[in-house]
Amino acid sequence: MRNLRFRSAATATTTALVAALALTACGQSDAVGAASKPDTTTASTASTASTSTPKDEATEKPQDSTGENAQTASNNNSSSSNKANSKGSSSNKGADKPSDKSNARTTCTGDNTKVTVTNVTRPINHLLVTATNTGSKNCDAYYAPLLGFDDAQSVTQINEDSQPQAVVTLSPGQSAYASIALGGGDGSPTTAAYKLSVSFSGRDNQGSVGSVANLTLPKGTKTNNDTSVSYWQATMADALTW
């Protein structure tokens, strides 16, 4: 009976010890599980942080890229505008040169013209003076040629009725004309003449300007006191009407 009681007591003790160990093991397991939870949360947080970082960078990069593109476009537009202005400025300068050249002018003189004197059949008792622009600029033939026959002390009188509506302007190579009425009015020329000096009037009509053209008159030329000369005309026909 004692052995049975002792065995029962031992069995009960053993059962209690196993139960205690089981409880201890459960407690440790729960503790371990509880301890692992913060790690899971930390990993989750770290994962979220890691995921959010690329999003922020992806958001910022397009903004930086857009800003660079905008600056580049602005610089390109500015450069294009400067080139256009430069070209426009070049185009305006290219347009000014022909205008300046066409407006460049001077006074016709013996220095920039070739002067000749010829006999004509109609009208009778007339000579024709021709002045051709040999310069590189337009020249203006003002008023009438100033003529001197041989050793005359004064210039030949001018036919004021022949004054044109505008001053005759000669481009390089063009000519102006003036007629000499040797007999004057109704008279006949009686005085033989051999030489003729031709001078040009200035714009102010206060005497001659430039060099004098000295010419030899056609053979048999005669003059009288009424000999006169017309204003410079743009055509030979206009000159020979006087």
Short mmCIF file of N, CA, C and O in Angstrom, two decimals, residues 38-160:
data_model
loop_
_atom_site.label_atom_id
_atom_site.label_comp_id
_atom_site.label_asym_id
_atom_site.label_seq_id
_atom_site.Cartn_x
_atom_site.Cartn_y
_atom_site.Cartn_z
N PRO A 38 7.73 43.73 -33.33
CA PRO A 38 8.35 45.01 -33.65
C PRO A 38 9.26 44.93 -34.87
O PRO A 38 9.35 45.85 -35.65
N ASP A 39 9.94 43.75 -35.04
CA ASP A 39 10.81 43.61 -36.21
C ASP A 39 10.01 43.69 -37.49
O ASP A 39 10.41 44.29 -38.46
N THR A 40 8.82 43.02 -37.46
CA THR A 40 7.96 43.04 -38.65
C THR A 40 7.51 44.44 -38.98
O THR A 40 7.48 44.88 -40.11
N THR A 41 7.14 45.20 -37.92
CA THR A 41 6.70 46.59 -38.12
C THR A 41 7.81 47.44 -38.66
O THR A 41 7.64 48.28 -39.54
N THR A 42 9.03 47.24 -38.10
CA THR A 42 10.20 48.01 -38.56
C THR A 42 10.49 47.73 -40.03
O THR A 42 10.74 48.64 -40.81
N ALA A 43 10.43 46.47 -40.39
CA ALA A 43 10.68 46.11 -41.78
C ALA A 43 9.65 46.71 -42.69
O ALA A 43 9.95 47.17 -43.77
N SER A 44 8.38 46.70 -42.21
CA SER A 44 7.31 47.29 -43.01
C SER A 44 7.53 48.76 -43.20
O SER A 44 7.34 49.32 -44.26
N THR A 45 7.93 49.45 -42.08
CA THR A 45 8.18 50.90 -42.16
C THR A 45 9.33 51.18 -43.10
O THR A 45 9.29 52.11 -43.90
N ALA A 46 10.40 50.37 -42.94
CA ALA A 46 11.56 50.56 -43.80
C ALA A 46 11.18 50.34 -45.26
O ALA A 46 11.62 51.06 -46.14
N SER A 47 10.33 49.33 -45.48
CA SER A 47 9.89 49.05 -46.86
C SER A 47 9.10 50.20 -47.43
O SER A 47 9.26 50.59 -48.56
N THR A 48 8.21 50.79 -46.55
CA THR A 48 7.42 51.94 -47.00
C THR A 48 8.31 53.12 -47.32
O THR A 48 8.14 53.82 -48.30
N ALA A 49 9.32 53.35 -46.41
CA ALA A 49 10.24 54.46 -46.64
C ALA A 49 11.03 54.25 -47.92
O ALA A 49 11.26 55.16 -48.69
N SER A 50 11.46 53.00 -48.11
CA SER A 50 12.22 52.69 -49.32
C SER A 50 11.39 52.89 -50.57
O SER A 50 11.85 53.38 -51.57
N THR A 51 10.08 52.57 -50.47
CA THR A 51 9.19 52.73 -51.63
C THR A 51 8.92 54.20 -51.91
O THR A 51 8.82 54.63 -53.04
N SER A 52 8.81 55.03 -50.84
CA SER A 52 8.46 56.44 -51.02
C SER A 52 9.61 57.23 -51.62
O SER A 52 9.41 58.21 -52.28
N THR A 53 10.84 56.80 -51.38
CA THR A 53 11.99 57.55 -51.88
C THR A 53 12.02 57.62 -53.41
O THR A 53 12.14 58.69 -53.98
N PRO A 54 11.89 56.52 -54.13
CA PRO A 54 11.86 56.62 -55.61
C PRO A 54 10.73 57.48 -56.11
O PRO A 54 10.87 58.16 -57.10
N LYS A 55 9.56 57.45 -55.39
CA LYS A 55 8.44 58.28 -55.85
C LYS A 55 8.82 59.74 -55.79
O LYS A 55 8.53 60.51 -56.67
N ASP A 56 9.47 60.17 -54.67
CA ASP A 56 9.86 61.58 -54.55
C ASP A 56 10.86 61.94 -55.63
O ASP A 56 10.80 63.00 -56.23
N GLU A 57 11.84 61.05 -55.85
CA GLU A 57 12.83 61.35 -56.88
C GLU A 57 12.18 61.42 -58.25
O GLU A 57 12.49 62.29 -59.05
N ALA A 58 11.25 60.49 -58.51
CA ALA A 58 10.56 60.50 -59.81
C ALA A 58 9.76 61.76 -60.00
O ALA A 58 9.61 62.28 -61.08
N THR A 59 9.21 62.27 -58.88
CA THR A 59 8.42 63.51 -58.96
C THR A 59 9.31 64.71 -59.21
O THR A 59 8.98 65.61 -59.95
N GLU A 60 10.51 64.73 -58.57
CA GLU A 60 11.39 65.88 -58.69
C GLU A 60 12.09 65.93 -60.04
O GLU A 60 12.29 66.97 -60.61
N LYS A 61 12.47 64.77 -60.59
CA LYS A 61 13.24 64.75 -61.83
C LYS A 61 12.53 65.39 -63.00
O LYS A 61 13.11 66.20 -63.70
N PRO A 62 11.24 65.06 -63.22
CA PRO A 62 10.56 65.74 -64.33
C PRO A 62 10.54 67.25 -64.16
O PRO A 62 10.64 67.98 -65.10
N GLN A 63 10.43 67.74 -62.90
CA GLN A 63 10.41 69.18 -62.68
C GLN A 63 11.75 69.79 -63.07
O GLN A 63 11.83 70.80 -63.74
N ASP A 64 12.85 69.13 -62.65
CA ASP A 64 14.16 69.63 -63.02
C ASP A 64 14.35 69.58 -64.53
O ASP A 64 14.86 70.50 -65.14
N SER A 65 13.91 68.46 -65.15
CA SER A 65 14.04 68.31 -66.59
C SER A 65 13.25 69.36 -67.33
O SER A 65 13.71 69.95 -68.29
N THR A 66 12.04 69.64 -66.85
CA THR A 66 11.20 70.66 -67.49
C THR A 66 11.86 72.02 -67.37
O THR A 66 11.86 72.82 -68.30
N GLY A 67 12.44 72.29 -66.22
CA GLY A 67 13.10 73.57 -66.03
C GLY A 67 14.28 73.74 -66.97
O GLY A 67 14.49 74.79 -67.57
N GLU A 68 15.08 72.67 -67.14
CA GLU A 68 16.20 72.74 -68.06
C GLU A 68 15.73 72.94 -69.48
O GLU A 68 16.28 73.73 -70.24
N ASN A 69 14.66 72.19 -69.88
CA ASN A 69 14.14 72.33 -71.24
C ASN A 69 13.62 73.73 -71.50
O ASN A 69 13.80 74.30 -72.56
N ALA A 70 12.94 74.28 -70.49
CA ALA A 70 12.39 75.64 -70.64
C ALA A 70 13.53 76.64 -70.80
O ALA A 70 13.46 77.54 -71.62
N GLN A 71 14.60 76.46 -70.00
CA GLN A 71 15.73 77.39 -70.10
C GLN A 71 16.41 77.26 -71.46
O GLN A 71 16.79 78.24 -72.08
N THR A 72 16.57 76.00 -71.92
CA THR A 72 17.19 75.77 -73.22
C THR A 72 16.35 76.38 -74.34
O THR A 72 16.87 77.01 -75.25
N ALA A 73 15.01 76.18 -74.26
CA ALA A 73 14.12 76.76 -75.28
C ALA A 73 14.22 78.28 -75.26
O ALA A 73 14.23 78.92 -76.30
N SER A 74 14.30 78.86 -74.04
CA SER A 74 14.40 80.31 -73.93
C SER A 74 15.69 80.81 -74.57
O SER A 74 15.70 81.79 -75.29
N ASN A 75 16.80 80.09 -74.29
CA ASN A 75 18.08 80.49 -74.87
C ASN A 75 18.06 80.37 -76.38
O ASN A 75 18.57 81.22 -77.10
N ASN A 76 17.44 79.26 -76.89
CA ASN A 76 17.36 79.08 -78.34
C ASN A 76 16.54 80.16 -79.00
O ASN A 76 16.88 80.66 -80.06
N ASN A 77 15.40 80.52 -78.35
CA ASN A 77 14.55 81.59 -78.90
C ASN A 77 15.30 82.90 -78.92
O ASN A 77 15.20 83.68 -79.85
N SER A 78 16.07 83.17 -77.82
CA SER A 78 16.82 84.41 -77.76
C SER A 78 17.88 84.46 -78.84
O SER A 78 18.08 85.46 -79.51
N SER A 79 18.57 83.30 -79.04
CA SER A 79 19.59 83.23 -80.08
C SER A 79 19.00 83.43 -81.45
O SER A 79 19.52 84.14 -82.28
N SER A 80 17.82 82.80 -81.72
CA SER A 80 17.15 82.93 -83.02
C SER A 80 16.73 84.37 -83.26
O SER A 80 16.84 84.89 -84.36
N SER A 81 16.24 85.02 -82.18
CA SER A 81 15.80 86.41 -82.31
C SER A 81 16.97 87.32 -82.64
O SER A 81 16.87 88.19 -83.48
N ASN A 82 18.13 87.07 -81.97
CA ASN A 82 19.31 87.88 -82.24
C ASN A 82 19.78 87.70 -83.66
O ASN A 82 20.17 88.65 -84.34
N LYS A 83 19.75 86.41 -84.16
CA LYS A 83 20.15 86.17 -85.54
C LYS A 83 19.23 86.86 -86.51
O LYS A 83 19.66 87.43 -87.49
N ALA A 84 17.91 86.79 -86.20
CA ALA A 84 16.93 87.43 -87.11
C ALA A 84 17.16 88.93 -87.15
O ALA A 84 17.11 89.55 -88.20
N ASN A 85 17.43 89.53 -85.93
CA ASN A 85 17.66 90.97 -85.88
C ASN A 85 18.91 91.34 -86.64
O ASN A 85 18.99 92.35 -87.33
N SER A 86 19.95 90.44 -86.48
CA SER A 86 21.20 90.69 -87.19
C SER A 86 20.99 90.66 -88.68
O SER A 86 21.48 91.48 -89.43
N LYS A 87 20.19 89.63 -89.13
CA LYS A 87 19.92 89.54 -90.56
C LYS A 87 19.10 90.73 -91.02
O LYS A 87 19.34 91.26 -92.11
N GLY A 88 18.06 91.05 -90.22
CA GLY A 88 17.26 92.19 -90.60
C GLY A 88 18.08 93.44 -90.71
O GLY A 88 17.92 94.25 -91.62
N SER A 89 19.00 93.60 -89.72
CA SER A 89 19.87 94.73 -89.77
C SER A 89 20.75 94.71 -90.98
O SER A 89 20.98 95.71 -91.64
N SER A 90 21.31 93.50 -91.34
CA SER A 90 22.07 93.37 -92.53
C SER A 90 21.30 93.68 -93.76
O SER A 90 21.76 94.26 -94.69
N SER A 91 19.91 93.16 -93.89
CA SER A 91 19.05 93.42 -94.99
C SER A 91 18.81 94.86 -95.21
O SER A 91 18.81 95.39 -96.29
N ASN A 92 18.50 95.72 -93.89
CA ASN A 92 18.30 97.15 -93.99
C ASN A 92 19.51 97.86 -94.56
O ASN A 92 19.42 98.76 -95.37
N LYS A 93 20.84 97.39 -94.06
CA LYS A 93 22.05 98.01 -94.55
C LYS A 93 22.22 97.76 -96.04
O LYS A 93 22.64 98.64 -96.78
N GLY A 94 21.94 96.48 -96.53
CA GLY A 94 22.02 96.16 -97.93
C GLY A 94 21.09 97.00 -98.77
O GLY A 94 21.36 97.33 -99.89
N ALA A 95 19.93 97.41 -98.19
CA ALA A 95 18.96 98.23 -98.92
C ALA A 95 19.38 99.67 -98.99
O ALA A 95 19.02 100.39 -99.89
N ASP A 96 20.18 100.15 -97.99
CA ASP A 96 20.59 101.55 -97.95
C ASP A 96 21.64 101.86 -99.01
O ASP A 96 21.70 102.93 -99.54
N LYS A 97 22.53 100.89 -99.29
CA LYS A 97 23.65 101.18 -100.16
C LYS A 97 23.22 101.61 -101.56
O LYS A 97 23.70 102.62 -102.05
N PRO A 98 22.29 100.86 -102.23
CA PRO A 98 21.87 101.31 -103.55
C PRO A 98 21.22 102.68 -103.51
O PRO A 98 21.40 103.48 -104.40
N SER A 99 20.47 102.97 -102.45
CA SER A 99 19.81 104.26 -102.32
C SER A 99 20.83 105.37 -102.22
O SER A 99 20.72 106.40 -102.86
N ASP A 100 21.87 105.14 -101.36
CA ASP A 100 22.91 106.15 -101.21
C ASP A 100 23.64 106.37 -102.53
O ASP A 100 23.99 107.48 -102.89
N LYS A 101 23.90 105.24 -103.26
CA LYS A 101 24.62 105.35 -104.52
C LYS A 101 23.81 106.11 -105.55
O LYS A 101 24.33 106.95 -106.28
N SER A 102 22.51 105.82 -105.63
CA SER A 102 21.67 106.47 -106.62
C SER A 102 21.47 107.95 -106.30
O SER A 102 21.26 108.75 -107.19
N ASN A 103 21.55 108.32 -105.03
CA ASN A 103 21.37 109.71 -104.63
C ASN A 103 22.66 110.51 -104.67
O ASN A 103 22.65 111.72 -104.52
N ALA A 104 23.81 109.81 -104.82
CA ALA A 104 25.09 110.51 -104.88
C ALA A 104 25.14 111.31 -106.18
O ALA A 104 24.91 110.78 -107.26
N ARG A 105 25.42 112.60 -106.07
CA ARG A 105 25.44 113.45 -107.26
C ARG A 105 26.41 114.60 -107.05
O ARG A 105 26.79 114.92 -105.93
N THR A 106 26.77 115.20 -108.15
CA THR A 106 27.69 116.33 -108.13
C THR A 106 27.31 117.27 -109.26
O THR A 106 26.33 117.04 -109.98
N THR A 107 28.07 118.32 -109.44
CA THR A 107 27.82 119.29 -110.52
C THR A 107 28.61 118.89 -111.75
O THR A 107 29.78 118.49 -111.66
N CYS A 108 27.97 118.97 -112.90
CA CYS A 108 28.69 118.69 -114.14
C CYS A 108 29.71 119.81 -114.39
O CYS A 108 29.39 121.00 -114.31
N THR A 109 30.94 119.40 -114.70
CA THR A 109 32.01 120.35 -115.02
C THR A 109 32.85 119.77 -116.14
O THR A 109 32.61 118.65 -116.61
N GLY A 110 33.90 120.51 -116.53
CA GLY A 110 34.82 120.00 -117.53
C GLY A 110 35.65 118.85 -116.99
O GLY A 110 36.32 118.15 -117.78
N ASP A 111 35.62 118.62 -115.67
CA ASP A 111 36.40 117.53 -115.07
C ASP A 111 35.70 116.18 -115.16
O ASP A 111 36.37 115.14 -115.18
N ASN A 112 34.38 116.16 -115.17
CA ASN A 112 33.66 114.89 -115.19
C ASN A 112 32.78 114.72 -116.42
O ASN A 112 31.90 113.84 -116.44
N THR A 113 33.02 115.53 -117.45
CA THR A 113 32.27 115.39 -118.71
C THR A 113 33.22 115.51 -119.90
O THR A 113 34.33 116.04 -119.79
N LYS A 114 32.74 114.98 -121.02
CA LYS A 114 33.43 115.19 -122.29
C LYS A 114 32.55 116.11 -123.13
O LYS A 114 31.38 115.81 -123.36
N VAL A 115 33.11 117.22 -123.56
CA VAL A 115 32.32 118.24 -124.27
C VAL A 115 32.76 118.29 -125.73
O VAL A 115 33.96 118.28 -126.04
N THR A 116 31.77 118.32 -126.62
CA THR A 116 32.05 118.44 -128.06
C THR A 116 31.17 119.54 -128.67
O THR A 116 30.13 119.89 -128.09
N VAL A 117 31.56 120.06 -129.82
CA VAL A 117 30.75 121.02 -130.56
C VAL A 117 30.72 120.59 -132.02
O VAL A 117 31.76 120.27 -132.60
N THR A 118 29.50 120.52 -132.60
CA THR A 118 29.35 120.04 -133.98
C THR A 118 28.43 120.98 -134.76
O THR A 118 27.58 121.67 -134.17
N ASN A 119 28.60 120.95 -136.08
CA ASN A 119 27.74 121.71 -136.97
C ASN A 119 26.50 120.89 -137.28
O ASN A 119 26.54 119.66 -137.28
N VAL A 120 25.35 121.53 -137.50
CA VAL A 120 24.12 120.84 -137.85
C VAL A 120 23.55 121.51 -139.10
O VAL A 120 23.80 122.68 -139.39
N THR A 121 22.77 120.72 -139.85
CA THR A 121 22.17 121.26 -141.08
C THR A 121 20.85 121.96 -140.82
O THR A 121 20.47 122.87 -141.57
N ARG A 122 20.16 121.51 -139.76
CA ARG A 122 18.89 122.12 -139.41
C ARG A 122 18.81 122.29 -137.90
O ARG A 122 19.12 121.32 -137.18
N PRO A 123 18.40 123.46 -137.49
CA PRO A 123 18.17 124.69 -138.29
C PRO A 123 19.50 125.28 -138.79
O PRO A 123 20.55 124.96 -138.24
N ILE A 124 19.41 126.12 -139.80
CA ILE A 124 20.63 126.69 -140.36
C ILE A 124 21.28 127.64 -139.36
O ILE A 124 20.62 128.16 -138.45
N ASN A 125 22.59 127.85 -139.54
CA ASN A 125 23.37 128.74 -138.67
C ASN A 125 23.30 128.33 -137.19
O ASN A 125 23.22 129.18 -136.31
N HIS A 126 23.35 127.03 -136.96
CA HIS A 126 23.34 126.53 -135.57
C HIS A 126 24.50 125.54 -135.35
O HIS A 126 24.90 124.82 -136.26
N LEU A 127 24.97 125.53 -134.14
CA LEU A 127 25.91 124.53 -133.67
C LEU A 127 25.29 123.79 -132.49
O LEU A 127 24.41 124.33 -131.80
N LEU A 128 25.77 122.57 -132.24
CA LEU A 128 25.26 121.79 -131.11
C LEU A 128 26.40 121.47 -130.15
O LEU A 128 27.44 120.91 -130.56
N VAL A 129 26.22 121.82 -128.90
CA VAL A 129 27.18 121.50 -127.85
C VAL A 129 26.64 120.29 -127.08
O VAL A 129 25.48 120.28 -126.65
N THR A 130 27.52 119.29 -126.91
CA THR A 130 27.13 118.07 -126.19
C THR A 130 28.08 117.85 -125.02
O THR A 130 29.31 117.91 -125.19
N ALA A 131 27.51 117.59 -123.84
CA ALA A 131 28.31 117.27 -122.65
C ALA A 131 27.90 115.89 -122.15
O ALA A 131 26.74 115.67 -121.78
N THR A 132 28.85 114.95 -122.14
CA THR A 132 28.58 113.57 -121.72
C THR A 132 29.24 113.29 -120.38
O THR A 132 30.44 113.57 -120.21
N ASN A 133 28.46 112.74 -119.46
CA ASN A 133 28.97 112.43 -118.11
C ASN A 133 29.96 111.26 -118.19
O ASN A 133 29.60 110.13 -118.53
N THR A 134 31.22 111.53 -117.86
CA THR A 134 32.25 110.49 -117.87
C THR A 134 32.64 110.06 -116.45
O THR A 134 33.55 109.26 -116.28
N GLY A 135 31.93 110.57 -115.44
CA GLY A 135 32.24 110.23 -114.06
C GLY A 135 31.49 109.00 -113.59
O GLY A 135 30.81 108.32 -114.36
N SER A 136 31.60 108.72 -112.28
CA SER A 136 30.94 107.56 -111.69
C SER A 136 29.69 107.95 -110.90
O SER A 136 29.00 107.09 -110.36
N LYS A 137 29.40 109.24 -110.83
CA LYS A 137 28.22 109.73 -110.11
C LYS A 137 27.31 110.50 -111.05
O LYS A 137 27.75 110.98 -112.11
N ASN A 138 26.05 110.62 -110.67
CA ASN A 138 25.15 111.51 -111.41
C ASN A 138 25.66 112.94 -111.28
O ASN A 138 26.18 113.34 -110.24
N CYS A 139 25.50 113.70 -112.35
CA CYS A 139 25.89 115.12 -112.27
C CYS A 139 24.77 115.99 -112.81
O CYS A 139 24.01 115.58 -113.70
N ASP A 140 24.66 117.18 -112.26
CA ASP A 140 23.61 118.14 -112.66
C ASP A 140 24.21 119.20 -113.57
O ASP A 140 25.21 119.85 -113.22
N ALA A 141 23.57 119.37 -114.73
CA ALA A 141 23.99 120.42 -115.66
C ALA A 141 23.11 121.65 -115.40
O ALA A 141 21.97 121.72 -115.86
N TYR A 142 23.64 122.60 -114.62
CA TYR A 142 22.86 123.78 -114.23
C TYR A 142 22.86 124.85 -115.31
O TYR A 142 23.87 125.08 -115.99
N TYR A 143 21.71 125.51 -115.46
CA TYR A 143 21.55 126.67 -116.32
C TYR A 143 22.02 126.40 -117.75
O TYR A 143 21.61 125.41 -118.35
N ALA A 144 22.88 127.25 -118.29
CA ALA A 144 23.35 127.12 -119.67
C ALA A 144 24.86 127.09 -119.69
O ALA A 144 25.51 127.56 -118.74
N PRO A 145 25.47 126.54 -120.74
CA PRO A 145 26.93 126.58 -120.82
C PRO A 145 27.40 128.03 -120.99
O PRO A 145 26.75 128.85 -121.64
N LEU A 146 28.54 128.30 -120.38
CA LEU A 146 29.14 129.65 -120.48
C LEU A 146 30.17 129.61 -121.60
O LEU A 146 31.21 128.95 -121.48
N LEU A 147 29.85 130.30 -122.71
CA LEU A 147 30.67 130.21 -123.91
C LEU A 147 31.54 131.43 -124.11
O LEU A 147 31.13 132.57 -123.82
N GLY A 148 32.73 131.15 -124.62
CA GLY A 148 33.64 132.25 -125.01
C GLY A 148 34.25 131.96 -126.36
O GLY A 148 34.95 130.95 -126.53
N PHE A 149 33.93 132.82 -127.37
CA PHE A 149 34.49 132.63 -128.70
C PHE A 149 35.82 133.37 -128.79
O PHE A 149 35.92 134.57 -128.50
N ASP A 150 36.83 132.61 -129.21
CA ASP A 150 38.17 133.18 -129.41
C ASP A 150 38.59 134.00 -128.19
O ASP A 150 38.62 133.47 -127.08
N ASP A 151 38.87 135.31 -128.42
CA ASP A 151 39.37 136.15 -127.33
C ASP A 151 38.28 137.05 -126.75
O ASP A 151 38.58 138.15 -126.23
N ALA A 152 37.03 136.63 -126.82
CA ALA A 152 35.93 137.47 -126.32
C ALA A 152 36.13 137.76 -124.84
O ALA A 152 36.57 136.91 -124.06
N GLN A 153 35.79 138.97 -124.43
CA GLN A 153 35.95 139.41 -123.05
C GLN A 153 34.74 139.07 -122.18
O GLN A 153 34.80 139.20 -120.96
N SER A 154 33.67 138.66 -122.81
CA SER A 154 32.47 138.30 -122.05
C SER A 154 31.86 137.03 -122.65
O SER A 154 32.13 136.68 -123.80
N VAL A 155 31.04 136.39 -121.84
CA VAL A 155 30.43 135.15 -122.31
C VAL A 155 29.28 135.48 -123.27
O VAL A 155 28.70 136.57 -123.24
N THR A 156 28.95 134.48 -124.08
CA THR A 156 27.87 134.61 -125.05
C THR A 156 26.54 134.73 -124.31
O THR A 156 26.30 134.08 -123.28
N GLN A 157 25.66 135.55 -124.85
CA GLN A 157 24.37 135.74 -124.19
C GLN A 157 23.55 134.45 -124.18
O GLN A 157 23.71 133.59 -125.05
N ILE A 158 22.64 134.33 -123.21
CA ILE A 158 21.84 133.12 -123.01
C ILE A 158 20.40 133.39 -123.40
O ILE A 158 19.84 134.44 -123.06
N ASN A 159 19.80 132.45 -124.12
CA ASN A 159 18.41 132.55 -124.50
C ASN A 159 17.55 132.11 -123.31
O ASN A 159 17.37 130.91 -123.05
N GLU A 160 17.03 133.03 -122.55
CA GLU A 160 16.27 132.74 -121.33
C GLU A 160 14.95 132.01 -121.62
O GLU A 160 14.41 131.32 -120.76
#
